[in-house]
Coordinates of N, CA and C in Angstrom, one line a residue:
M537 N 149.2 176.5 150.6 CA 148.7 176.7 148.9 C 146.9 176.8 148.5
P538 N 147.2 177.9 147.8 CA 145.8 178.4 147.1 C 145.3 176.9 146.2
L539 N 144.1 176.6 146.4 CA 143.8 175.4 146.0 C 143.8 175.2 144.1
A540 N 143.7 176.3 143.5 CA 143.7 176.7 142.3 C 145.1 176.3 141.7
L541 N 146.7 176.8 142.7 CA 147.6 176.5 142.0 C 147.6 175.0 142.5
H542 N 147.4 174.2 143.5 CA 147.4 172.8 143.7 C 147.2 172.2 142.9
N543 N 145.7 173.1 142.3 CA 145.0 171.6 141.2 C 146.1 171.8 139.6
F544 N 146.6 172.8 139.9 CA 147.6 173.7 138.3 C 149.0 172.1 138.4
L545 N 149.5 172.3 139.6 CA 150.8 171.5 140.1 C 150.5 170.4 139.9
F546 N 149.6 169.4 140.7 CA 149.7 168.2 140.7 C 148.5 167.1 139.7
V547 N 147.6 168.0 139.0 CA 146.7 168.1 137.9 C 146.9 168.2 136.1
V548 N 147.7 169.7 136.4 CA 148.1 169.9 134.5 C 149.4 169.9 134.4
Y549 N 150.3 170.6 135.4 CA 151.8 170.4 135.1 C 152.5 169.1 135.0
P550 N 152.1 167.7 135.4 CA 152.5 166.7 135.0 C 152.3 166.3 133.8
Y551 N 151.3 166.7 133.3 CA 150.9 166.1 131.5 C 152.2 167.4 130.7
I552 N 152.1 168.7 131.8 CA 153.4 169.7 131.0 C 154.5 169.1 130.9
C553 N 154.8 168.3 131.8 CA 156.5 167.7 132.1 C 156.4 166.3 131.0
L554 N 156.0 165.8 131.5 CA 155.6 164.7 130.4 C 155.2 165.0 128.8
A555 N 155.1 165.7 128.5 CA 154.7 166.7 127.1 C 156.3 166.3 126.7
V556 N 156.9 167.6 127.3 CA 158.2 168.3 127.2 C 159.1 166.7 127.0
F557 N 159.2 166.7 128.2 CA 160.0 165.2 127.8 C 160.3 164.2 126.9
L558 N 158.9 164.0 126.4 CA 158.7 163.0 125.0 C 159.3 163.4 124.3
M559 N 158.7 164.6 123.7 CA 158.5 165.1 122.4 C 160.0 166.1 122.5
G560 N 160.5 166.4 123.5 CA 161.4 167.2 123.6 C 163.0 166.4 123.5
S561 N 162.5 165.5 124.2 CA 163.8 164.0 123.8 C 164.0 163.4 122.4
L562 N 162.6 163.4 121.9 CA 163.1 163.2 120.3 C 162.9 164.0 119.6
A563 N 162.3 165.3 119.4 CA 163.4 166.3 118.7 C 164.4 166.6 119.0
R564 N 165.2 166.9 120.2 CA 166.1 166.4 120.6 C 167.5 165.3 119.6
F565 N 167.2 164.1 119.5 CA 167.6 163.3 119.4 C 167.7 163.1 117.7
D566 N 166.4 163.8 117.4 CA 166.0 164.1 115.6 C 167.2 165.1 115.1
R567 N 167.0 166.2 115.9 CA 167.9 167.7 115.3 C 169.9 167.8 115.6
D568 N 169.5 167.4 117.2 CA 171.6 167.4 117.5 C 171.5 166.1 118.3
Q569 N 171.8 165.1 116.9 CA 172.4 164.1 117.8 C 173.9 163.9 118.3
Y570 N 174.8 164.9 117.8 CA 176.4 165.3 118.1 C 176.2 165.9 119.6
T571 N 174.9 166.3 120.2 CA 174.7 166.6 122.0 C 174.1 165.5 122.4
W572 N 174.3 164.4 122.1 CA 173.4 163.4 122.8 C 174.5 162.4 123.6
K573 N 174.7 163.5 124.5 CA 175.7 162.7 125.2 C 176.0 163.0 126.5
S574 N 177.4 162.6 127.5 CA 177.3 163.0 128.9 C 178.5 163.8 129.0
D575 N 179.5 164.0 128.2 CA 180.5 165.1 128.2 C 180.7 164.7 129.5
S576 N 181.6 163.7 128.9 CA 182.3 163.1 130.3 C 183.9 164.0 130.7
S577 N 184.6 164.1 131.4 CA 185.4 164.8 131.7 C 186.1 164.0 132.6
Q578 N 186.5 162.6 132.3 CA 187.1 161.5 132.8 C 188.4 161.6 132.9
L579 N 189.4 162.3 132.3 CA 190.6 162.6 132.5 C 191.2 163.9 133.5
L580 N 190.2 164.1 133.9 CA 190.9 165.0 134.7 C 190.3 164.9 136.4
R581 N 190.6 164.1 137.5 CA 190.7 164.0 138.7 C 189.8 162.8 138.9
S582 N 190.6 161.5 138.0 CA 189.5 160.4 137.6 C 189.0 159.8 139.2
G583 N 189.9 159.5 140.4 CA 189.8 158.4 141.1 C 188.3 159.2 141.7
Q584 N 187.9 160.6 142.0 CA 186.8 161.3 141.9 C 185.9 161.4 141.7
L585 N 185.8 161.1 140.3 CA 184.6 160.9 139.2 C 184.5 159.7 139.4
R586 N 185.2 158.3 139.6 CA 185.6 156.8 139.7 C 184.4 157.2 140.8
W587 N 184.7 157.0 141.8 CA 183.3 157.1 143.2 C 182.4 157.7 142.7
G588 N 182.6 159.0 143.0 CA 180.9 159.7 142.6 C 180.1 158.9 141.6
S589 N 180.6 158.9 140.4 CA 180.2 158.6 139.0 C 179.0 156.6 140.0
N590 N 179.9 156.0 139.9 CA 179.6 155.2 140.7 C 178.4 155.2 141.9
L591 N 178.6 155.6 142.4 CA 177.5 155.7 144.1 C 176.3 156.4 143.6
F592 N 176.1 157.5 142.7 CA 175.3 158.1 142.3 C 174.6 157.6 141.2
H593 N 175.6 156.5 140.4 CA 174.4 155.9 139.2 C 174.0 154.7 140.1
I594 N 174.2 154.4 140.7 CA 174.0 153.2 142.0 C 172.8 153.5 142.4
G595 N 172.9 154.6 142.7 CA 172.0 154.8 144.0 C 170.4 155.8 143.3
I596 N 170.8 156.4 142.1 CA 170.2 156.7 141.4 C 168.6 155.8 140.7
L597 N 169.6 154.9 140.1 CA 168.6 153.6 139.5 C 168.1 152.8 140.3
F598 N 168.2 152.9 141.8 CA 167.6 152.1 142.9 C 166.5 153.1 142.5
L599 N 166.6 153.8 143.6 CA 165.5 155.4 143.4 C 164.7 155.0 142.0
L600 N 164.9 155.4 141.1 CA 164.3 155.6 139.9 C 163.6 154.2 139.9
F601 N 164.1 152.7 139.8 CA 163.6 151.6 140.0 C 162.3 151.6 141.3
G602 N 162.9 152.4 142.2 CA 162.0 151.7 143.2 C 160.7 152.7 143.2
H603 N 160.7 154.1 142.9 CA 160.0 154.8 142.8 C 158.8 154.4 141.8
T604 N 159.4 154.2 140.5 CA 158.2 153.8 139.8 C 157.2 152.3 140.0
V605 N 158.5 151.4 140.3 CA 157.6 150.1 141.2 C 156.3 150.4 142.2
G606 N 157.1 151.0 143.0 CA 156.2 151.5 144.5 C 155.1 152.6 144.2
L607 N 155.0 153.2 143.6 CA 154.0 154.2 142.5 C 152.9 153.5 142.1
L608 N 153.6 152.9 140.8 CA 152.5 152.6 139.6 C 152.1 151.4 140.8
T609 N 152.5 150.2 141.0 CA 152.1 149.1 141.1 C 150.6 148.8 142.1
P610 N 149.6 148.9 141.6 CA 148.3 149.1 142.2 C 148.3 148.1 143.6
H611 N 147.8 148.6 145.0 CA 147.8 147.6 145.7 C 147.4 146.4 145.9
F612 N 146.3 145.9 144.7 CA 145.6 145.0 145.4 C 147.3 143.7 144.3
M613 N 147.3 144.2 144.0 CA 148.6 143.1 143.2 C 150.0 142.8 144.5
Y614 N 150.2 143.6 145.3 CA 150.8 142.7 146.5 C 150.4 142.9 147.3
E615 N 149.5 143.0 148.1 CA 148.2 143.0 149.3 C 148.6 141.5 149.7
W616 N 148.5 140.4 148.8 CA 148.7 138.7 149.4 C 149.8 138.5 149.8
L617 N 151.0 139.2 149.4 CA 152.0 139.1 149.6 C 152.8 140.0 150.3
I618 N 152.9 141.1 150.4 CA 152.9 142.2 152.0 C 152.0 143.2 152.0
T619 N 151.8 143.5 153.6 CA 151.0 144.7 153.5 C 150.9 146.1 153.6
A620 N 150.6 147.0 153.3 CA 151.1 148.3 152.8 C 151.9 149.2 154.3
P621 N 151.5 149.1 155.1 CA 152.6 149.3 156.1 C 154.1 148.7 156.2
Q622 N 153.9 147.3 155.9 CA 155.1 146.6 155.5 C 156.0 146.7 154.2
K623 N 155.0 147.1 153.3 CA 155.6 148.1 152.2 C 156.6 149.1 152.7
Q624 N 155.6 150.1 153.1 CA 156.2 151.3 153.5 C 157.0 151.5 154.2
M625 N 157.8 150.7 155.0 CA 158.9 150.2 155.9 C 159.8 149.6 155.3
L626 N 159.7 149.1 154.2 CA 160.7 148.9 152.9 C 161.0 149.8 152.3
A627 N 160.0 150.5 151.8 CA 160.4 151.6 150.9 C 161.6 152.5 152.0
I628 N 161.0 152.8 153.3 CA 161.8 154.1 154.0 C 163.6 153.6 154.2
V629 N 163.5 151.9 154.2 CA 164.8 151.5 154.5 C 165.8 151.5 153.3
S630 N 164.8 150.7 152.1 CA 166.1 150.6 151.5 C 166.1 151.9 150.7
G631 N 165.4 153.0 150.5 CA 165.4 154.5 149.9 C 166.1 154.8 150.6
G632 N 166.2 154.9 152.0 CA 167.1 155.6 152.6 C 168.4 155.5 152.2
V633 N 168.7 153.8 152.5 CA 170.4 153.4 152.0 C 170.5 153.9 150.7
A634 N 169.7 153.3 149.7 CA 170.0 154.5 148.6 C 170.0 155.0 148.4
G635 N 169.4 156.1 149.1 CA 169.6 158.1 148.8 C 170.5 158.3 149.6
V636 N 171.2 157.9 150.5 CA 172.3 158.2 150.8 C 173.4 157.7 150.4
V637 N 173.7 156.6 149.4 CA 174.2 156.3 148.4 C 174.6 157.2 147.1
C638 N 173.5 157.5 147.2 CA 173.1 158.5 145.7 C 173.8 160.0 146.3
F639 N 173.7 160.5 147.7 CA 173.7 161.7 147.7 C 175.5 162.0 147.6
I640 N 176.1 160.5 148.6 CA 177.4 160.6 148.5 C 177.8 160.4 147.1
G641 N 177.7 160.3 146.4 CA 178.4 160.3 145.2 C 177.8 161.3 144.5
L642 N 176.8 161.6 144.8 CA 176.5 163.6 143.6 C 177.3 164.3 144.6
T643 N 177.2 164.2 145.7 CA 177.9 165.5 146.7 C 179.1 165.4 145.8
L644 N 180.0 164.1 145.7 CA 181.6 164.1 145.5 C 181.5 164.8 144.0
L645 N 180.8 164.4 142.7 CA 180.4 165.2 141.9 C 180.5 166.3 141.6
L646 N 179.4 166.8 142.6 CA 179.3 168.0 142.6 C 180.9 169.2 142.9
H647 N 181.6 168.5 143.9 CA 182.2 169.4 144.5 C 183.5 169.3 143.5
R648 N 183.7 167.9 142.6 CA 184.5 168.1 141.7 C 184.4 168.5 141.0
R649 N 183.3 169.3 140.0 CA 182.9 170.2 139.1 C 183.0 171.5 139.5
I650 N 182.9 171.9 140.8 CA 182.9 173.2 141.2 C 184.5 173.4 141.7
A651 N 185.0 172.6 142.7 CA 186.6 172.8 143.1 C 187.7 173.2 142.2
D652 N 187.4 171.6 141.1 CA 188.6 172.0 140.0 C 188.4 173.2 139.3
P653 N 189.1 174.1 138.9 CA 189.4 175.2 138.4 C 189.2 174.6 136.9
R654 N 189.6 173.8 137.1 CA 189.5 172.8 135.0 C 188.6 172.7 134.7
I655 N 188.1 172.0 135.5 CA 186.3 171.2 134.8 C 185.7 172.0 134.9
R656 N 185.6 173.1 135.7 CA 184.7 174.5 136.0 C 184.8 175.1 134.5
R657 N 186.1 175.0 134.1 CA 186.5 176.2 133.1 C 185.5 175.3 131.9
T658 N 185.5 173.8 131.6 CA 185.1 173.7 130.6 C 184.1 172.7 131.0
S659 N 183.2 173.3 131.9 CA 181.9 172.8 132.6 C 180.6 173.8 131.5
H660 N 179.6 173.3 131.1 CA 178.5 173.7 130.6 C 177.7 174.1 131.5
R661 N 177.0 175.4 131.7 CA 176.3 175.9 132.9 C 175.0 174.9 133.2
T662 N 174.3 174.4 132.1 CA 173.4 173.9 132.3 C 174.2 171.9 133.1
D663 N 175.2 172.0 133.1 CA 175.9 170.6 133.7 C 175.9 171.1 135.0
L664 N 176.3 172.4 135.7 CA 176.3 172.0 137.0 C 175.0 173.1 137.5
A665 N 174.3 173.5 136.8 CA 172.7 174.0 137.5 C 172.1 172.0 137.5
I666 N 172.4 171.3 136.6 CA 170.9 169.9 137.1 C 172.2 169.4 137.9
L667 N 173.1 169.5 137.8 CA 174.3 168.4 138.8 C 173.2 169.1 140.6
I668 N 173.1 170.5 140.3 CA 172.3 171.2 141.6 C 171.3 170.8 142.4
I669 N 170.5 170.5 140.9 CA 168.9 170.7 141.1 C 168.7 169.1 141.6
L670 N 169.8 168.1 140.8 CA 169.6 166.9 141.6 C 169.9 166.3 142.8
W671 N 171.0 167.5 143.1 CA 171.2 167.6 145.1 C 170.3 168.1 145.8
V672 N 169.7 169.0 145.0 CA 168.2 169.9 145.7 C 167.6 168.3 146.3
Q673 N 167.3 168.0 145.2 CA 166.1 167.3 144.5 C 166.3 165.7 146.1
L674 N 168.0 165.6 146.2 CA 167.7 164.4 146.5 C 167.8 164.8 148.4
V675 N 168.2 165.8 148.9 CA 167.8 166.5 150.2 C 166.5 166.7 150.5
L676 N 165.7 166.9 149.4 CA 164.1 166.6 150.2 C 163.7 165.3 150.2
G677 N 164.3 164.9 149.3 CA 163.5 163.2 149.4 C 164.0 162.7 150.6
L678 N 165.0 163.2 151.0 CA 165.6 162.5 152.6 C 164.9 163.4 153.2
A679 N 164.3 164.1 153.1 CA 163.4 165.1 154.4 C 162.7 164.7 154.4
T680 N 161.7 163.9 153.2 CA 160.7 162.9 153.6 C 160.3 162.0 154.8
F681 N 161.5 161.6 154.5 CA 161.6 160.6 155.3 C 160.8 160.0 157.0
P682 N 161.1 161.8 158.0 CA 160.4 161.9 158.7 C 158.6 161.2 158.8
A683 N 158.7 162.8 158.2 CA 157.1 162.2 157.9 C 156.7 161.2 157.5
S684 N 157.2 160.0 156.2 CA 157.0 158.8 156.5 C 157.2 157.7 156.8
F685 N 158.3 157.6 158.3 CA 158.2 156.9 159.1 C 157.0 157.0 160.6
S686 N 156.5 158.5 160.5 CA 155.2 158.9 161.5 C 154.0 158.3 160.7
H687 N 153.6 158.2 159.4 CA 152.6 156.9 158.8 C 153.0 155.8 158.5
R688 N 154.0 155.3 159.1 CA 154.1 154.1 159.1 C 153.3 153.3 159.4
A689 N 152.7 153.8 160.2 CA 151.6 152.6 161.1 C 150.0 152.4 159.9
D690 N 149.8 153.0 159.5 CA 148.9 152.8 158.0 C 149.4 153.2 156.9
A691 N 150.5 153.4 156.6 CA 150.9 154.2 155.1 C 150.0 154.7 154.4
S692 N 149.3 156.1 155.3 CA 148.4 156.7 154.7 C 149.4 157.5 153.8
A693 N 150.5 158.0 154.0 CA 151.2 158.8 152.4 C 151.2 158.4 151.4
M694 N 152.0 156.8 151.6 CA 152.2 155.7 150.4 C 151.2 155.7 149.6
L695 N 149.9 155.5 150.0 CA 148.7 155.0 149.5 C 148.4 156.3 149.0
V696 N 148.5 157.2 149.3 CA 148.3 158.7 148.9 C 149.1 158.8 147.7
L697 N 150.1 158.9 147.6 CA 150.6 159.1 146.5 C 150.7 158.5 145.5
A698 N 151.0 157.1 145.7 CA 150.7 155.9 144.9 C 149.4 156.4 144.1
D699 N 148.2 156.2 144.8 CA 146.9 157.0 144.1 C 146.7 158.3 143.3
W700 N 147.9 159.1 143.4 CA 148.1 160.0 142.8 C 148.7 159.9 141.1
A701 N 150.0 159.0 141.5 CA 150.6 158.6 140.5 C 149.7 157.7 139.6
Q702 N 149.3 156.8 140.0 CA 148.2 155.8 138.9 C 147.3 156.9 137.9
R703 N 146.1 157.5 138.8 CA 145.5 158.4 138.1 C 146.0 159.1 136.9
I704 N 147.3 159.6 137.0 CA 148.3 160.4 136.5 C 148.7 159.5 135.2
V705 N 149.0 158.1 135.4 CA 149.6 157.5 134.2 C 148.2 157.2 133.7
T706 N 146.9 156.8 134.0 CA 145.6 156.1 133.4 C 144.5 157.5 132.5
F707 N 145.3 158.7 132.8 CA 144.4 160.4 132.1 C 143.1 160.2 133.1
R708 N 143.6 159.9 134.9 CA 142.1 160.1 135.7 C 143.0 161.5 136.8
P709 N 143.3 162.6 136.4 CA 144.0 162.7 137.6 C 143.4 163.3 138.7
D710 N 143.3 163.2 139.6 CA 142.7 163.9 140.9 C 143.4 164.3 142.2
A711 N 143.8 165.4 142.4 CA 145.0 165.7 143.5 C 144.1 166.1 145.1
A712 N 142.7 166.0 144.9 CA 142.5 166.0 146.1 C 143.2 165.5 147.5
G713 N 143.4 164.2 147.3 CA 144.1 163.3 148.2 C 145.3 164.2 149.1
L714 N 146.0 165.2 148.2 CA 147.3 165.4 148.5 C 147.5 166.4 148.8
V715 N 146.2 167.2 149.4 CA 145.7 168.2 149.9 C 146.3 168.5 151.6
A716 N 146.6 167.9 152.1 CA 146.8 167.0 153.5 C 147.9 167.4 153.5
L717 N 149.0 166.2 152.4 CA 150.0 165.9 152.6 C 151.3 167.2 152.8
D718 N 152.5 166.8 154.2 CA 153.2 167.4 154.4 C 153.8 168.0 153.1
W719 N 154.0 169.0 153.6 CA 155.1 170.3 152.2 C 156.4 169.5 151.5
P720 N 157.3 168.8 152.3 CA 158.2 168.1 151.7 C 158.1 166.8 150.7
F721 N 156.8 166.1 150.7 CA 156.4 165.5 149.6 C 156.2 166.7 148.5
K722 N 155.5 167.4 149.1 CA 154.9 168.5 147.6 C 155.9 169.5 146.7
V723 N 156.7 169.6 147.3 CA 158.2 170.4 147.0 C 158.9 169.2 146.1
H724 N 159.4 168.3 147.6 CA 159.9 167.2 146.3 C 159.2 166.4 144.8
M725 N 157.9 166.2 145.1 CA 157.4 165.8 144.1 C 157.3 167.2 142.3
V726 N 157.3 168.2 142.5 CA 157.0 169.2 141.8 C 158.8 169.4 141.2
L727 N 159.6 169.0 142.3 CA 160.6 169.7 141.5 C 161.0 168.0 140.8
G728 N 160.3 166.9 141.2 CA 160.8 166.3 140.1 C 160.0 166.1 138.9
M729 N 159.3 166.5 139.3 CA 158.3 167.2 137.5 C 159.1 168.0 136.9
T730 N 160.3 168.7 137.3 CA 160.6 169.6 136.8 C 162.0 169.3 136.2
I731 N 162.1 168.3 136.7 CA 163.3 167.5 136.4 C 162.9 166.6 135.2
F732 N 162.0 166.3 134.8 CA 161.8 165.2 133.3 C 161.5 166.9 132.5
L733 N 161.0 167.8 133.3 CA 160.6 169.1 132.0 C 162.0 169.9 131.5
L734 N 163.2 169.7 132.2 CA 164.4 170.3 131.9 C 165.0 168.7 131.2
F735 N 164.7 167.8 131.3 CA 165.6 166.3 131.0 C 166.2 166.8 129.2
P736 N 165.0 167.1 128.3 CA 165.9 167.1 126.9 C 166.6 168.4 126.4
F737 N 166.7 169.4 127.5 CA 167.7 170.5 127.1 C 168.8 170.1 128.6
S738 N 169.1 168.6 129.1 CA 169.9 169.0 129.5 C 171.1 167.5 129.4
R739 N 172.5 167.4 130.2 CA 172.8 165.8 129.5 C 172.3 165.0 130.3
L740 N 171.1 165.6 131.1 CA 170.3 163.4 130.8 C 170.4 163.0 130.2
V741 N 169.8 163.1 128.8 CA 169.2 162.5 127.8 C 170.3 161.6 127.5
H742 N 171.5 161.7 128.0 CA 172.3 160.2 127.5 C 171.7 158.6 128.5
V743 N 170.8 159.3 129.3 CA 170.0 158.5 129.6 C 169.3 157.3 128.9
W744 N 168.8 158.0 128.1 CA 168.2 156.9 127.0 C 169.3 156.0 126.4
S745 N 170.3 156.6 126.0 CA 171.4 155.9 124.8 C 171.5 154.3 126.3
G746 N 171.9 154.5 127.7 CA 172.1 153.6 128.6 C 170.8 152.8 128.2
L747 N 169.5 153.4 128.5 CA 168.0 152.1 128.3 C 168.7 151.7 126.9
A748 N 168.5 152.1 125.8 CA 168.6 152.0 124.8 C 170.3 151.0 124.6
S749 N 170.7 150.6 125.0 CA 172.2 149.2 125.0 C 171.7 148.4 125.6
V750 N 170.2 148.0 126.0 CA 169.7 146.7 126.3 C 169.7 145.6 125.2
A751 N 169.5 146.6 124.2 CA 168.5 145.8 122.8 C 170.0 145.5 122.4
Y752 N 171.4 145.2 123.0 CA 172.8 144.8 122.6 C 172.1 143.2 122.9
L753 N 171.7 143.1 124.1 CA 171.7 141.5 124.9 C 171.4 140.6 123.6
A754 N 170.2 141.0 122.5 CA 169.4 140.3 121.8 C 169.7 140.7 120.5
R755 N 171.1 141.1 120.3 CA 171.7 141.7 118.8 C 172.4 140.1 118.5
P756 N 172.1 140.5 117.3 CA 172.8 139.2 116.7 C 174.3 138.9 116.8
Y757 N 175.1 138.2 115.9 CA 176.0 138.6 115.6 C 176.8 139.1 114.9
Q758 N 177.5 139.8 114.8 CA 177.5 140.4 113.2 C 179.0 140.3 112.4
L759 N 178.8 139.6 111.0 CA 179.3 139.2 110.1 C 180.1 139.9 109.0
V760 N 181.3 140.1 109.5 CA 182.6 140.6 108.6 C 183.2 139.9 108.1
R761 N 182.8 139.9 106.2 CA 183.7 139.6 105.7 C 184.6 140.7 104.6
S762 N 185.7 140.1 104.8 CA 186.8 140.6 104.2 C 186.6 141.0 102.4
R763 N 187.0 141.9 101.8 CA 187.1 142.6 100.5 C 187.4 142.2 99.8
R764 N 188.8 141.2 99.9 CA 190.5 141.4 99.5 C 190.1 139.6 99.1
L765 N 189.7 139.8 98.2 CA 189.5 138.2 96.9 C 190.6 137.9 96.4
N766 N 190.9 136.5 96.3 CA 191.7 135.2 95.9 C 193.3 135.4 96.2
L767 N 193.3 135.6 97.7 CA 194.3 135.9 98.7 C 195.0 134.2 98.9
P768 N 195.6 133.9 99.3 CA 196.4 132.6 99.8 C 195.9 132.5 101.3
E769 N 195.4 130.9 101.2 CA 195.1 130.9 102.0 C 196.2 130.9 103.5
N770 N 195.9 131.5 104.7 CA 196.8 131.4 105.8 C 197.2 129.7 106.6
R771 N 197.8 129.5 107.4 CA 198.0 128.4 107.8 C 197.1 127.4 108.8
E772 N 196.4 128.8 109.5 CA 195.0 128.3 110.1 C 194.1 128.0 109.4
G773 N 194.0 128.0 107.7 CA 192.6 127.7 106.9 C 191.8 129.1 106.4
G774 N 192.5 129.8 107.1 CA 191.2 131.3 106.8 C 192.4 132.0 105.6
R775 N 192.0 133.0 105.6 CA 192.9 134.0 104.5 C 193.5 135.1 104.8
S776 N 194.8 135.0 104.5 CA 195.2 136.4 104.9 C 194.5 137.9 104.9

């Protein structure tokens, strides 16, 4: 890969994707709130949807959490508890299980949307496109496991990726360490950033609603008072 393209993809492109991801999500919520949904087709092939959706969401949530914590946690914060090679093996095993679970679920969802003519006719083109992109991204992620396993002794790949990600979020970008990285990692990273770029323009925006629902845990009880006044009390002591 030419050095100029390499620097663009891993120094400039991440910020383009993050800017579109954040500003695009805000703009869509402000302008098109009626499109802020997952467009469920649960009345059709509900059994396959239930299995596929549950497996996909369990796997993808674990992968998102694992990638975020694994890449953005500085080495000095966990080295007293677990070594870098041990952390990489933990990531390989747990990520592999979650990746396979997610892959099975997503394959079921993709098959359901393509194989059923009724679902295919009622699906937006972006729905199918985003499922295919996520499926390819999962395949690429699983393809990185042989290279990760070969670097398990010194965890070099994991440390290089973590250093790059931490430099991106602290606005100190440096992609020099990624030059010697195996190509499946690079393609996986570029497609992952592209998913963030496409996020505001697809059904993936409903992820924000899922995160916002956590606020309901701290929400106070809603008080509902009747506007019907001067009504006789019922036997329980309230008003009918």
